[in-house]
Amino acid sequence: PVATRAGARGFALGAALGVALGLALAFGAQRWSASRPGEPVEPASPRAAAVAPPAVAAPPPPPLGVSVNADPWAHVEVDGAPVGETPIAELPVPPGLHRFTARMPDGRVLEREVVIDERNRRVLFP
């Protein structure tokens, strides 16, 4: 019985809050301001949201020229895509973490995870 009364009170409070919120939305909520009590408050304009400019994402950084070399030579992939045979100069790679794979002539496959940035633009195998 005690739990039932507490549950009924909670339900009644939730219902009252839901009705109050519904009425506020139905009759047009006014925007909050730093006005004094008794002063009229300007209602929110529905056009204000429509006029706001859309958020613009920053353009991705341009790719950097990366040099890849191997001794004696290798077929190279970057992030699973073949890019050619070493030596490779000025390979355009976007900044960030990339997986370089070298397939050596003796059958070995070597992998390196390299963070490409302005200071790190060379990948060497083995």
C-alpha positions as a Markdown table, in Angstrom:
| # | Residue | x | y | z |
|---|---|---|---|---|
| 1 | Pro | 0.0 | 0.0 | 0.0 |
| 2 | Val | 2.8 | 2.5 | 0.8 |
| 3 | Ala | 4.5 | 1.9 | -2.5 |
| 4 | Thr | 1.2 | 2.3 | -4.3 |
| 5 | Arg | 0.6 | 5.7 | -2.7 |
| 6 | Ala | 4.2 | 6.9 | -3.6 |
| 7 | Gly | 3.7 | 5.6 | -7.2 |
| 8 | Ala | 0.4 | 7.4 | -7.5 |
| 9 | Arg | 1.9 | 10.7 | -6.2 |
| 10 | Gly | 4.8 | 10.3 | -8.8 |
| 11 | Phe | 2.3 | 9.6 | -11.5 |
| 12 | Ala | 0.2 | 12.7 | -10.6 |
| 13 | Leu | 3.3 | 14.9 | -10.5 |
| 14 | Gly | 4.4 | 13.7 | -13.9 |
| 15 | Ala | 1.0 | 14.2 | -15.3 |
| 16 | Ala | 0.8 | 17.7 | -14.0 |
| 17 | Leu | 4.2 | 18.6 | -15.4 |
| 18 | Gly | 3.2 | 17.1 | -18.7 |
| 19 | Val | 0.0 | 19.2 | -18.9 |
| 20 | Ala | 1.9 | 22.4 | -17.9 |
| 21 | Leu | 4.5 | 21.8 | -20.6 |
| 22 | Gly | 1.8 | 21.0 | -23.2 |
| 23 | Leu | -0.1 | 24.2 | -22.4 |
| 24 | Ala | 3.1 | 26.3 | -22.6 |
| 25 | Leu | 3.8 | 24.8 | -26.0 |
| 26 | Ala | 0.2 | 25.2 | -27.2 |
| 27 | Phe | -0.1 | 28.8 | -26.3 |
| 28 | Gly | 3.4 | 29.9 | -27.4 |
| 29 | Ala | 6.3 | 29.9 | -24.9 |
| 30 | Gln | 7.9 | 33.2 | -24.5 |
| 31 | Arg | 11.7 | 33.5 | -24.5 |
| 32 | Trp | 13.5 | 34.1 | -21.2 |
| 33 | Ser | 15.1 | 37.5 | -20.7 |
| 34 | Ala | 16.7 | 39.5 | -18.0 |
| 35 | Ser | 13.5 | 41.7 | -17.7 |
| 36 | Arg | 12.1 | 42.9 | -14.4 |
| 37 | Pro | 9.0 | 41.3 | -13.0 |
| 38 | Gly | 5.9 | 42.9 | -14.5 |
| 39 | Glu | 7.7 | 44.0 | -17.7 |
| 40 | Pro | 6.4 | 42.5 | -21.0 |
| 41 | Val | 8.6 | 39.8 | -22.5 |
| 42 | Glu | 9.0 | 39.7 | -26.3 |
| 43 | Pro | 7.8 | 36.4 | -27.7 |
| 44 | Ala | 10.3 | 34.2 | -29.6 |
| 45 | Ser | 10.2 | 34.8 | -33.4 |
| 46 | Pro | 9.7 | 31.7 | -35.5 |
| 47 | Arg | 11.7 | 33.3 | -38.2 |
| 48 | Ala | 14.7 | 33.8 | -36.0 |
| 49 | Ala | 15.6 | 30.1 | -36.3 |
| 50 | Ala | 14.9 | 30.1 | -40.1 |
| 51 | Val | 17.2 | 33.1 | -40.7 |
| 52 | Ala | 20.2 | 31.7 | -38.8 |
| 53 | Pro | 23.0 | 30.7 | -41.2 |
| 54 | Pro | 23.7 | 27.0 | -41.5 |
| 55 | Ala | 26.8 | 25.7 | -39.7 |
| 56 | Val | 29.7 | 25.3 | -42.2 |
| 57 | Ala | 32.1 | 22.4 | -41.7 |
| 58 | Ala | 35.8 | 23.3 | -42.0 |
| 59 | Pro | 37.4 | 22.1 | -45.2 |
| 60 | Pro | 39.6 | 19.0 | -44.9 |
| 61 | Pro | 43.3 | 19.8 | -44.7 |
| 62 | Pro | 45.1 | 19.4 | -48.0 |
| 63 | Pro | 47.2 | 16.3 | -48.7 |
| 64 | Leu | 50.9 | 16.3 | -48.0 |
| 65 | Gly | 53.6 | 15.0 | -50.3 |
| 66 | Val | 55.0 | 11.8 | -48.8 |
| 67 | Ser | 58.2 | 9.9 | -49.9 |
| 68 | Val | 58.1 | 6.1 | -49.6 |
| 69 | Asn | 61.3 | 4.0 | -50.2 |
| 70 | Ala | 62.4 | 0.4 | -49.6 |
| 71 | Asp | 65.6 | -1.6 | -49.8 |
| 72 | Pro | 65.8 | -3.2 | -52.3 |
| 73 | Trp | 62.4 | -2.1 | -53.6 |
| 74 | Ala | 58.7 | -2.9 | -52.9 |
| 75 | His | 55.1 | -2.6 | -54.2 |
| 76 | Val | 53.4 | -0.2 | -51.8 |
| 77 | Glu | 49.8 | 0.1 | -50.6 |
| 78 | Val | 48.4 | 2.9 | -48.4 |
| 79 | Asp | 45.3 | 2.1 | -46.4 |
| 80 | Gly | 44.8 | -1.0 | -48.6 |
| 81 | Ala | 45.0 | 0.9 | -52.0 |
| 82 | Pro | 48.0 | 0.2 | -54.3 |
| 83 | Val | 50.1 | 3.3 | -55.0 |
| 84 | Gly | 53.0 | 2.0 | -56.9 |
| 85 | Glu | 56.6 | 0.7 | -56.7 |
| 86 | Thr | 59.3 | 2.4 | -54.7 |
| 87 | Pro | 60.9 | 4.8 | -54.8 |
| 88 | Ile | 57.8 | 7.0 | -54.6 |
| 89 | Ala | 58.2 | 10.8 | -54.2 |
| 90 | Glu | 55.5 | 13.4 | -53.3 |
| 91 | Leu | 52.7 | 10.9 | -52.9 |
| 92 | Pro | 49.6 | 12.9 | -51.9 |
| 93 | Val | 48.4 | 11.6 | -48.5 |
| 94 | Pro | 46.0 | 13.5 | -46.1 |
| 95 | Pro | 47.4 | 14.2 | -42.7 |
| 96 | Gly | 46.6 | 11.6 | -40.1 |
| 97 | Leu | 47.2 | 8.0 | -39.2 |
| 98 | His | 47.7 | 5.7 | -42.2 |
| 99 | Arg | 48.7 | 2.0 | -42.8 |
| 100 | Phe | 51.6 | 1.6 | -45.3 |
| 101 | Thr | 52.2 | -1.9 | -46.7 |
| 102 | Ala | 55.3 | -3.0 | -48.6 |
| 103 | Arg | 55.4 | -6.2 | -50.6 |
| 104 | Met | 59.1 | -7.0 | -50.9 |
| 105 | Pro | 60.5 | -9.0 | -53.9 |
| 106 | Asp | 61.4 | -11.9 | -51.6 |
| 107 | Gly | 57.8 | -12.4 | -50.6 |
| 108 | Arg | 57.9 | -10.6 | -47.2 |
| 109 | Val | 55.0 | -8.2 | -46.4 |
| 110 | Leu | 55.9 | -5.4 | -44.1 |
| 111 | Glu | 53.4 | -3.0 | -42.5 |
| 112 | Arg | 53.9 | 0.4 | -40.8 |
| 113 | Glu | 51.3 | 2.6 | -39.2 |
| 114 | Val | 52.5 | 6.1 | -39.6 |
| 115 | Val | 51.1 | 9.5 | -38.6 |
| 116 | Ile | 51.6 | 11.8 | -41.5 |
| 117 | Asp | 52.0 | 15.5 | -40.7 |
| 118 | Glu | 54.2 | 18.5 | -41.6 |
| 119 | Arg | 57.2 | 17.0 | -39.7 |
| 120 | Asn | 56.7 | 13.4 | -40.7 |
| 121 | Arg | 56.5 | 12.8 | -44.5 |
| 122 | Arg | 58.8 | 9.9 | -45.1 |
| 123 | Val | 58.2 | 6.1 | -44.9 |
| 124 | Leu | 61.1 | 3.7 | -45.2 |
| 125 | Phe | 61.1 | -0.1 | -45.4 |
| 126 | Pro | 62.5 | -2.4 | -44.0 |
